[in-house]
């Protein structure tokens, strides 16, 4: 449709004007995307057949429910997906199908949240919108079972770039839980450039769990934007394990009074991985509350970047916002850069932020060793506890168990010692 062509053109023009970001820009001074900019990526390629049911099962959230959307190399794979038993008033399917069948509904929301984030990679994703996940929950409907999106890439001879787009709309007094998973099948370099938009109306709630498990040779750039109305709640849980270079921009706009937001994230890095999180929580209305917890574990020559920005707009009185970033550095070569930021334009607020960086507590290690635990297992226990703090805040039991298993595997496998 004409409106979609115009939206794509606008995205392409915004990216052409901005170009690939460089380290000379303040928001990118710790992260160089030169490896992405110099690689000859293509939009089609790879072998979608490589993403079979066995490969999908490796990333699937077991026992989580019947609502599963699988995307192979950026395209919906209905033969691997399962959407059954949806409540009345709920739509779950591919964005490409929704554009054909419910274009007027999609038009109301697509691009509304991502445009305000101002990300060049978000603009590039908009320029190449083709497919992704679409969820609409009608007013007053509560989804008891989570909906899972699997975005899997099977790279081939060409360097494949995919631009998955997820659109989640939760109407008044409704509720839904979403689990996004990004992963790679096989070996080879590829690039995932994802955008997720979450629009939550008055009195509604959305819980979004995002698990990034890309291959170690992959690049991953992402933008997650949420806009929430009055008396609404958004819980966002980003977890990053994979990719050699990853950047995730998170933009939360609290655009109604008495809203509640939780941002609860974890990253486990080893080798020469580089992971950058830029978060913005924008308190645009009064009487809102937000809590942000980001924990990172780094080993080898890994490098993490965290920039957390809290904005309190003029008139947004009685705002209560807390931000914490804790980094556990296990080697002398690993590095963590943390920049907490507050911008307050109101006078009746409670805002705090803080960041920590350091090795394992020697006193805690001594205590465990005094109880007969050897040094290797003592360090693993303390490191595991650092990640378990984030996982314990999640409310989907099968996902908790899956992430718990992944954390233990990485600790035992030597990715994070």
One Martini backbone bead per residue (centre of mass of N, CA, C, O) as a GRO file, in nm:
protein
  417
    1UNK     BB    1   0.100   0.034   0.012
    2UNK     BB    2   0.143   0.366   0.014
    3UNK     BB    3   0.209   0.410   0.320
    4UNK     BB    4   0.445   0.203   0.323
    5UNK     BB    5   0.623   0.336   0.112
    6UNK     BB    6   0.654   0.599   0.273
    7UNK     BB    7   0.782   0.472   0.525
    8UNK     BB    8   1.029   0.355   0.385
    9UNK     BB    9   1.136   0.618   0.261
   10UNK     BB   10   1.177   0.764   0.527
   11UNK     BB   11   1.385   0.564   0.642
   12UNK     BB   12   1.595   0.593   0.415
   13UNK     BB   13   1.639   0.899   0.447
   14UNK     BB   14   1.735   0.893   0.742
   15UNK     BB   15   1.979   0.708   0.692
   16UNK     BB   16   2.119   0.874   0.470
   17UNK     BB   17   2.163   1.124   0.655
   18UNK     BB   18   2.321   0.970   0.890
   19UNK     BB   19   2.431   0.700   0.872
   20UNK     BB   20   2.681   0.552   1.000
   21UNK     BB   21   2.796   0.536   1.293
   22UNK     BB   22   3.038   0.694   1.506
   23UNK     BB   23   3.287   0.757   1.752
   24UNK     BB   24   3.229   1.076   1.735
   25UNK     BB   25   2.977   0.999   1.872
   26UNK     BB   26   2.856   0.995   2.182
   27UNK     BB   27   2.661   0.729   2.157
   28UNK     BB   28   2.938   0.577   1.996
   29UNK     BB   29   3.231   0.591   2.139
   30UNK     BB   30   3.238   0.263   2.230
   31UNK     BB   31   3.113   0.191   1.931
   32UNK     BB   32   3.201   0.003   1.647
   33UNK     BB   33   3.048  -0.040   1.305
   34UNK     BB   34   3.257  -0.109   1.081
   35UNK     BB   35   3.212  -0.415   1.023
   36UNK     BB   36   2.929  -0.360   0.902
   37UNK     BB   37   2.986  -0.132   0.688
   38UNK     BB   38   3.211  -0.319   0.521
   39UNK     BB   39   3.009  -0.533   0.464
   40UNK     BB   40   2.850  -0.738   0.202
   41UNK     BB   41   2.538  -0.722   0.238
   42UNK     BB   42   2.232  -0.909   0.208
   43UNK     BB   43   1.870  -0.971   0.189
   44UNK     BB   44   1.937  -1.241   0.042
   45UNK     BB   45   1.965  -1.582   0.158
   46UNK     BB   46   2.037  -1.871   0.226
   47UNK     BB   47   1.882  -2.158   0.408
   48UNK     BB   48   1.572  -2.211   0.526
   49UNK     BB   49   1.589  -2.532   0.557
   50UNK     BB   50   1.792  -2.522   0.805
   51UNK     BB   51   1.522  -2.445   0.949
   52UNK     BB   52   1.411  -2.673   1.148
   53UNK     BB   53   1.258  -2.833   1.401
   54UNK     BB   54   1.518  -2.891   1.555
   55UNK     BB   55   1.632  -2.604   1.556
   56UNK     BB   56   1.386  -2.468   1.693
   57UNK     BB   57   1.392  -2.638   1.959
   58UNK     BB   58   1.653  -2.514   2.080
   59UNK     BB   59   1.485  -2.220   2.121
   60UNK     BB   60   1.247  -2.316   2.254
   61UNK     BB   61   0.992  -2.273   2.484
   62UNK     BB   62   0.925  -2.497   2.699
   63UNK     BB   63   0.597  -2.528   2.806
   64UNK     BB   64   0.463  -2.231   2.733
   65UNK     BB   65   0.284  -2.316   2.470
   66UNK     BB   66   0.093  -2.262   2.150
   67UNK     BB   67   0.248  -1.979   2.079
   68UNK     BB   68   0.427  -1.991   1.766
   69UNK     BB   69   0.681  -1.797   1.594
   70UNK     BB   70   0.861  -1.860   1.291
   71UNK     BB   71   1.178  -1.731   1.156
   72UNK     BB   72   1.343  -1.756   0.836
   73UNK     BB   73   1.541  -1.531   0.723
   74UNK     BB   74   1.287  -1.316   0.786
   75UNK     BB   75   1.065  -1.546   0.743
   76UNK     BB   76   0.781  -1.698   0.758
   77UNK     BB   77   0.718  -2.032   0.922
   78UNK     BB   78   0.439  -2.220   0.929
   79UNK     BB   79   0.553  -2.520   0.966
   80UNK     BB   80   0.692  -2.419   1.261
   81UNK     BB   81   0.425  -2.318   1.359
   82UNK     BB   82   0.191  -2.221   1.643
   83UNK     BB   83  -0.168  -2.134   1.638
   84UNK     BB   84  -0.370  -2.194   1.926
   85UNK     BB   85  -0.632  -2.102   2.121
   86UNK     BB   86  -0.738  -1.822   2.085
   87UNK     BB   87  -0.874  -1.564   2.197
   88UNK     BB   88  -1.106  -1.347   2.170
   89UNK     BB   89  -0.942  -1.066   2.015
   90UNK     BB   90  -0.688  -1.225   1.902
   91UNK     BB   91  -0.379  -1.156   1.724
   92UNK     BB   92  -0.156  -1.399   1.559
   93UNK     BB   93   0.126  -1.321   1.341
   94UNK     BB   94   0.222  -1.200   1.056
   95UNK     BB   95   0.294  -0.895   0.922
   96UNK     BB   96   0.241  -0.953   0.623
   97UNK     BB   97  -0.051  -1.054   0.665
   98UNK     BB   98  -0.158  -0.799   0.812
   99UNK     BB   99  -0.115  -0.605   0.572
  100UNK     BB  100  -0.326  -0.755   0.390
  101UNK     BB  101  -0.580  -0.793   0.610
  102UNK     BB  102  -0.496  -0.530   0.834
  103UNK     BB  103  -0.395  -0.240   0.739
  104UNK     BB  104  -0.545  -0.030   0.919
  105UNK     BB  105  -0.440  -0.134   1.189
  106UNK     BB  106  -0.133  -0.116   1.135
  107UNK     BB  107  -0.119   0.186   1.058
  108UNK     BB  108  -0.168   0.305   1.349
  109UNK     BB  109   0.129   0.173   1.467
  110UNK     BB  110   0.340   0.169   1.259
  111UNK     BB  111   0.618   0.366   1.372
  112UNK     BB  112   0.527   0.535   1.625
  113UNK     BB  113   0.770   0.455   1.825
  114UNK     BB  114   1.043   0.439   1.655
  115UNK     BB  115   1.072   0.730   1.550
  116UNK     BB  116   1.149   0.864   1.837
  117UNK     BB  117   1.437   0.725   1.879
  118UNK     BB  118   1.654   0.795   1.637
  119UNK     BB  119   1.764   0.543   1.492
  120UNK     BB  120   1.948   0.433   1.228
  121UNK     BB  121   1.865   0.126   1.246
  122UNK     BB  122   1.563   0.180   1.259
  123UNK     BB  123   1.548   0.315   0.980
  124UNK     BB  124   1.654   0.070   0.820
  125UNK     BB  125   1.428  -0.121   0.897
  126UNK     BB  126   1.199   0.051   0.775
  127UNK     BB  127   1.304   0.037   0.478
  128UNK     BB  128   1.279  -0.313   0.513
  129UNK     BB  129   0.995  -0.388   0.548
  130UNK     BB  130   0.836  -0.732   0.553
  131UNK     BB  131   0.869  -0.894   0.837
  132UNK     BB  132   0.699  -1.049   1.126
  133UNK     BB  133   0.546  -0.976   1.424
  134UNK     BB  134   0.189  -0.996   1.525
  135UNK     BB  135   0.008  -0.831   1.801
  136UNK     BB  136  -0.341  -0.839   1.914
  137UNK     BB  137  -0.519  -0.698   2.199
  138UNK     BB  138  -0.810  -0.666   2.315
  139UNK     BB  139  -1.021  -0.533   2.514
  140UNK     BB  140  -0.999  -0.714   2.825
  141UNK     BB  141  -0.778  -0.917   2.741
  142UNK     BB  142  -0.627  -1.224   2.870
  143UNK     BB  143  -0.318  -1.372   2.840
  144UNK     BB  144  -0.202  -1.671   2.979
  145UNK     BB  145  -0.021  -1.728   2.736
  146UNK     BB  146   0.256  -1.713   2.578
  147UNK     BB  147   0.436  -1.548   2.316
  148UNK     BB  148   0.653  -1.674   2.057
  149UNK     BB  149   0.957  -1.559   1.907
  150UNK     BB  150   1.149  -1.687   1.622
  151UNK     BB  151   1.472  -1.570   1.515
  152UNK     BB  152   1.628  -1.735   1.244
  153UNK     BB  153   1.965  -1.797   1.118
  154UNK     BB  154   2.097  -1.925   0.792
  155UNK     BB  155   2.383  -1.908   0.669
  156UNK     BB  156   2.572  -1.859   0.374
  157UNK     BB  157   2.767  -1.746   0.128
  158UNK     BB  158   2.626  -1.502   0.198
  159UNK     BB  159   2.576  -1.197   0.356
  160UNK     BB  160   2.326  -1.179   0.587
  161UNK     BB  161   2.040  -0.956   0.616
  162UNK     BB  162   1.806  -0.876   0.873
  163UNK     BB  163   1.458  -0.712   0.937
  164UNK     BB  164   1.294  -0.750   1.198
  165UNK     BB  165   0.937  -0.695   1.284
  166UNK     BB  166   0.773  -0.594   1.582
  167UNK     BB  167   0.414  -0.589   1.675
  168UNK     BB  168   0.263  -0.463   1.982
  169UNK     BB  169  -0.086  -0.464   2.088
  170UNK     BB  170  -0.238  -0.323   2.389
  171UNK     BB  171  -0.527  -0.281   2.499
  172UNK     BB  172  -0.754  -0.202   2.708
  173UNK     BB  173  -0.715  -0.402   2.991
  174UNK     BB  174  -0.489  -0.576   2.890
  175UNK     BB  175  -0.289  -0.893   2.841
  176UNK     BB  176   0.069  -0.981   2.781
  177UNK     BB  177   0.317  -1.230   2.677
  178UNK     BB  178   0.658  -1.204   2.555
  179UNK     BB  179   0.894  -1.409   2.352
  180UNK     BB  180   1.214  -1.330   2.240
  181UNK     BB  181   1.420  -1.497   1.986
  182UNK     BB  182   1.773  -1.500   1.893
  183UNK     BB  183   1.930  -1.700   1.626
  184UNK     BB  184   2.172  -1.947   1.512
  185UNK     BB  185   2.242  -2.158   1.221
  186UNK     BB  186   2.538  -2.241   1.229
  187UNK     BB  187   2.782  -2.094   1.025
  188UNK     BB  188   2.862  -1.759   1.006
  189UNK     BB  189   2.806  -1.453   0.881
  190UNK     BB  190   2.574  -1.207   1.027
  191UNK     BB  191   2.273  -0.980   1.030
  192UNK     BB  192   2.077  -0.833   1.289
  193UNK     BB  193   1.793  -0.593   1.244
  194UNK     BB  194   1.592  -0.493   1.504
  195UNK     BB  195   1.232  -0.425   1.572
  196UNK     BB  196   1.035  -0.320   1.864
  197UNK     BB  197   0.684  -0.262   1.921
  198UNK     BB  198   0.512  -0.123   2.216
  199UNK     BB  199   0.158  -0.085   2.279
  200UNK     BB  200   0.006   0.059   2.577
  201UNK     BB  201  -0.277   0.099   2.719
  202UNK     BB  202  -0.503   0.166   2.933
  203UNK     BB  203  -0.462  -0.066   3.194
  204UNK     BB  204  -0.230  -0.223   3.077
  205UNK     BB  205  -0.017  -0.524   3.002
  206UNK     BB  206   0.343  -0.586   2.937
  207UNK     BB  207   0.552  -0.875   2.878
  208UNK     BB  208   0.904  -0.866   2.782
  209UNK     BB  209   1.110  -1.121   2.644
  210UNK     BB  210   1.470  -1.107   2.563
  211UNK     BB  211   1.670  -1.340   2.364
  212UNK     BB  212   2.018  -1.333   2.287
  213UNK     BB  213   2.154  -1.614   2.060
  214UNK     BB  214   2.375  -1.563   1.880
  215UNK     BB  215   2.625  -1.608   1.702
  216UNK     BB  216   2.970  -1.544   1.736
  217UNK     BB  217   2.966  -1.420   1.418
  218UNK     BB  218   2.763  -1.204   1.483
  219UNK     BB  219   2.532  -0.938   1.430
  220UNK     BB  220   2.357  -0.701   1.665
  221UNK     BB  221   2.076  -0.493   1.612
  222UNK     BB  222   1.856  -0.284   1.828
  223UNK     BB  223   1.504  -0.186   1.882
  224UNK     BB  224   1.314  -0.079   2.173
  225UNK     BB  225   0.966   0.028   2.191
  226UNK     BB  226   0.768   0.205   2.437
  227UNK     BB  227   0.413   0.281   2.495
  228UNK     BB  228   0.230   0.423   2.772
  229UNK     BB  229  -0.044   0.457   2.959
  230UNK     BB  230  -0.270   0.477   3.181
  231UNK     BB  231  -0.231   0.248   3.430
  232UNK     BB  232   0.022   0.103   3.329
  233UNK     BB  233   0.235  -0.191   3.227
  234UNK     BB  234   0.598  -0.254   3.195
  235UNK     BB  235   0.796  -0.554   3.125
  236UNK     BB  236   1.151  -0.567   3.069
  237UNK     BB  237   1.368  -0.858   2.946
  238UNK     BB  238   1.697  -0.839   2.868
  239UNK     BB  239   1.906  -1.093   2.703
  240UNK     BB  240   2.271  -1.148   2.663
  241UNK     BB  241   2.497  -1.387   2.487
  242UNK     BB  242   2.559  -1.307   2.192
  243UNK     BB  243   2.765  -1.210   1.968
  244UNK     BB  244   3.028  -1.001   1.881
  245UNK     BB  245   2.817  -0.762   1.804
  246UNK     BB  246   2.617  -0.541   2.015
  247UNK     BB  247   2.304  -0.340   1.997
  248UNK     BB  248   2.075  -0.182   2.243
  249UNK     BB  249   1.784   0.010   2.210
  250UNK     BB  250   1.595   0.163   2.478
  251UNK     BB  251   1.248   0.298   2.466
  252UNK     BB  252   1.064   0.459   2.726
  253UNK     BB  253   0.722   0.575   2.735
  254UNK     BB  254   0.543   0.770   2.981
  255UNK     BB  255   0.208   0.873   2.864
  256UNK     BB  256   0.088   0.828   3.163
  257UNK     BB  257  -0.060   0.807   3.447
  258UNK     BB  258   0.027   0.570   3.678
  259UNK     BB  259   0.278   0.425   3.590
  260UNK     BB  260   0.468   0.110   3.518
  261UNK     BB  261   0.828   0.020   3.522
  262UNK     BB  262   1.042  -0.258   3.405
  263UNK     BB  263   1.404  -0.303   3.387
  264UNK     BB  264   1.546  -0.641   3.327
  265UNK     BB  265   1.895  -0.716   3.288
  266UNK     BB  266   2.130  -0.938   3.095
  267UNK     BB  267   2.495  -1.000   3.061
  268UNK     BB  268   2.708  -1.252   2.894
  269UNK     BB  269   3.065  -1.235   2.860
  270UNK     BB  270   3.320  -1.334   2.619
  271UNK     BB  271   3.612  -1.305   2.498
  272UNK     BB  272   3.539  -1.051   2.225
  273UNK     BB  273   3.291  -0.927   2.320
  274UNK     BB  274   3.033  -0.680   2.227
  275UNK     BB  275   2.817  -0.477   2.448
  276UNK     BB  276   2.533  -0.249   2.395
  277UNK     BB  277   2.347  -0.031   2.619
  278UNK     BB  278   2.064   0.185   2.551
  279UNK     BB  279   1.874   0.377   2.783
  280UNK     BB  280   1.526   0.511   2.796
  281UNK     BB  281   1.335   0.695   3.043
  282UNK     BB  282   1.022   0.863   2.982
  283UNK     BB  283   0.875   1.111   3.183
  284UNK     BB  284   0.579   1.269   3.064
  285UNK     BB  285   0.422   1.209   3.334
  286UNK     BB  286   0.273   1.194   3.621
  287UNK     BB  287   0.290   0.942   3.854
  288UNK     BB  288   0.556   0.768   3.803
  289UNK     BB  289   0.719   0.432   3.780
  290UNK     BB  290   1.071   0.321   3.789
  291UNK     BB  291   1.278   0.020   3.721
  292UNK     BB  292   1.640  -0.045   3.697
  293UNK     BB  293   1.812  -0.356   3.595
  294UNK     BB  294   2.172  -0.412   3.530
  295UNK     BB  295   2.357  -0.707   3.454
  296UNK     BB  296   2.715  -0.798   3.435
  297UNK     BB  297   2.933  -1.048   3.274
  298UNK     BB  298   3.298  -1.059   3.248
  299UNK     BB  299   3.535  -1.198   3.016
  300UNK     BB  300   3.832  -1.182   2.905
  301UNK     BB  301   3.787  -0.931   2.628
  302UNK     BB  302   3.541  -0.802   2.714
  303UNK     BB  303   3.277  -0.550   2.625
  304UNK     BB  304   3.089  -0.306   2.799
  305UNK     BB  305   2.787  -0.099   2.752
  306UNK     BB  306   2.634   0.166   2.957
  307UNK     BB  307   2.339   0.378   2.893
  308UNK     BB  308   2.145   0.558   3.133
  309UNK     BB  309   1.834   0.730   3.081
  310UNK     BB  310   1.661   0.986   3.267
  311UNK     BB  311   1.342   1.146   3.213
  312UNK     BB  312   1.195   1.456   3.341
  313UNK     BB  313   0.939   1.630   3.271
  314UNK     BB  314   0.760   1.890   3.261
  315UNK     BB  315   0.516   1.813   3.514
  316UNK     BB  316   0.645   1.529   3.631
  317UNK     BB  317   0.529   1.471   3.904
  318UNK     BB  318   0.593   1.217   4.123
  319UNK     BB  319   0.850   1.083   4.047
  320UNK     BB  320   0.979   0.731   4.041
  321UNK     BB  321   1.333   0.660   3.999
  322UNK     BB  322   1.541   0.365   3.927
  323UNK     BB  323   1.904   0.292   3.889
  324UNK     BB  324   2.100  -0.011   3.796
  325UNK     BB  325   2.459  -0.097   3.747
  326UNK     BB  326   2.617  -0.420   3.733
  327UNK     BB  327   2.969  -0.532   3.732
  328UNK     BB  328   3.139  -0.839   3.652
  329UNK     BB  329   3.495  -0.880   3.664
  330UNK     BB  330   3.714  -1.167   3.571
  331UNK     BB  331   3.930  -0.987   3.414
  332UNK     BB  332   4.189  -0.774   3.311
  333UNK     BB  333   4.072  -0.744   3.001
  334UNK     BB  334   3.818  -0.651   3.085
  335UNK     BB  335   3.533  -0.419   3.006
  336UNK     BB  336   3.351  -0.135   3.163
  337UNK     BB  337   3.098   0.100   3.058
  338UNK     BB  338   2.939   0.358   3.262
  339UNK     BB  339   2.631   0.582   3.208
  340UNK     BB  340   2.461   0.754   3.416
  341UNK     BB  341   2.145   0.946   3.370
  342UNK     BB  342   2.001   1.275   3.450
  343UNK     BB  343   1.680   1.445   3.361
  344UNK     BB  344   1.546   1.724   3.540
  345UNK     BB  345   1.218   1.924   3.515
  346UNK     BB  346   1.141   1.871   3.820
  347UNK     BB  347   1.075   1.908   4.191
  348UNK     BB  348   0.880   1.635   4.257
  349UNK     BB  349   1.116   1.392   4.313
  350UNK     BB  350   1.249   1.041   4.275
  351UNK     BB  351   1.600   0.996   4.203
  352UNK     BB  352   1.816   0.718   4.110
  353UNK     BB  353   2.171   0.626   4.067
  354UNK     BB  354   2.395   0.344   3.969
  355UNK     BB  355   2.740   0.203   3.970
  356UNK     BB  356   2.924  -0.106   3.927
  357UNK     BB  357   3.276  -0.230   3.964
  358UNK     BB  358   3.410  -0.571   3.977
  359UNK     BB  359   3.505  -0.827   4.146
  360UNK     BB  360   3.503  -1.068   4.342
  361UNK     BB  361   3.441  -1.144   4.662
  362UNK     BB  362   3.679  -1.245   4.883
  363UNK     BB  363   3.501  -1.310   5.131
  364UNK     BB  364   3.307  -1.501   4.987
  365UNK     BB  365   3.522  -1.700   4.894
  366UNK     BB  366   3.629  -1.773   5.175
  367UNK     BB  367   3.366  -1.885   5.287
  368UNK     BB  368   3.331  -2.120   5.082
  369UNK     BB  369   3.609  -2.253   5.135
  370UNK     BB  370   3.550  -2.304   5.445
  371UNK     BB  371   3.314  -2.522   5.332
  372UNK     BB  372   3.476  -2.702   5.096
  373UNK     BB  373   3.503  -2.525   4.842
  374UNK     BB  374   3.633  -2.489   4.557
  375UNK     BB  375   3.743  -2.228   4.370
  376UNK     BB  376   3.584  -2.281   4.108
  377UNK     BB  377   3.299  -2.323   4.238
  378UNK     BB  378   3.289  -2.061   4.395
  379UNK     BB  379   3.295  -1.871   4.152
  380UNK     BB  380   3.047  -1.989   4.007
  381UNK     BB  381   2.839  -1.931   4.227
  382UNK     BB  382   2.872  -1.620   4.235
  383UNK     BB  383   2.815  -1.572   3.936
  384UNK     BB  384   2.536  -1.700   3.926
  385UNK     BB  385   2.405  -1.506   4.136
  386UNK     BB  386   2.423  -1.253   3.955
  387UNK     BB  387   2.210  -1.367   3.745
  388UNK     BB  388   1.974  -1.469   3.932
  389UNK     BB  389   1.865  -1.192   4.015
  390UNK     BB  390   1.725  -1.149   3.736
  391UNK     BB  391   1.568  -1.417   3.686
  392UNK     BB  392   1.382  -1.399   3.949
  393UNK     BB  393   1.192  -1.163   3.810
  394UNK     BB  394   1.064  -1.372   3.650
  395UNK     BB  395   0.726  -1.522   3.554
  396UNK     BB  396   0.836  -1.761   3.370
  397UNK     BB  397   0.926  -2.070   3.448
  398UNK     BB  398   1.048  -2.196   3.184
  399UNK     BB  399   1.238  -1.956   3.134
  400UNK     BB  400   1.397  -1.968   3.389
  401UNK     BB  401   1.508  -2.255   3.338
  402UNK     BB  402   1.648  -2.194   3.070
  403UNK     BB  403   1.837  -1.965   3.171
  404UNK     BB  404   1.970  -2.124   3.393
  405UNK     BB  405   2.099  -2.330   3.200
  406UNK     BB  406   2.263  -2.129   3.026
  407UNK     BB  407   2.437  -2.014   3.249
  408UNK     BB  408   2.567  -2.282   3.335
  409UNK     BB  409   2.690  -2.356   3.061
  410UNK     BB  410   2.877  -2.107   3.039
  411UNK     BB  411   3.036  -2.160   3.295
  412UNK     BB  412   3.128  -2.458   3.217
  413UNK     BB  413   3.234  -2.381   2.910
  414UNK     BB  414   3.418  -2.098   2.945
  415UNK     BB  415   3.296  -1.825   2.855
  416UNK     BB  416   3.249  -1.793   3.172
  417UNK     BB  417   3.466  -1.827   3.455
   0.00000   0.00000   0.00000
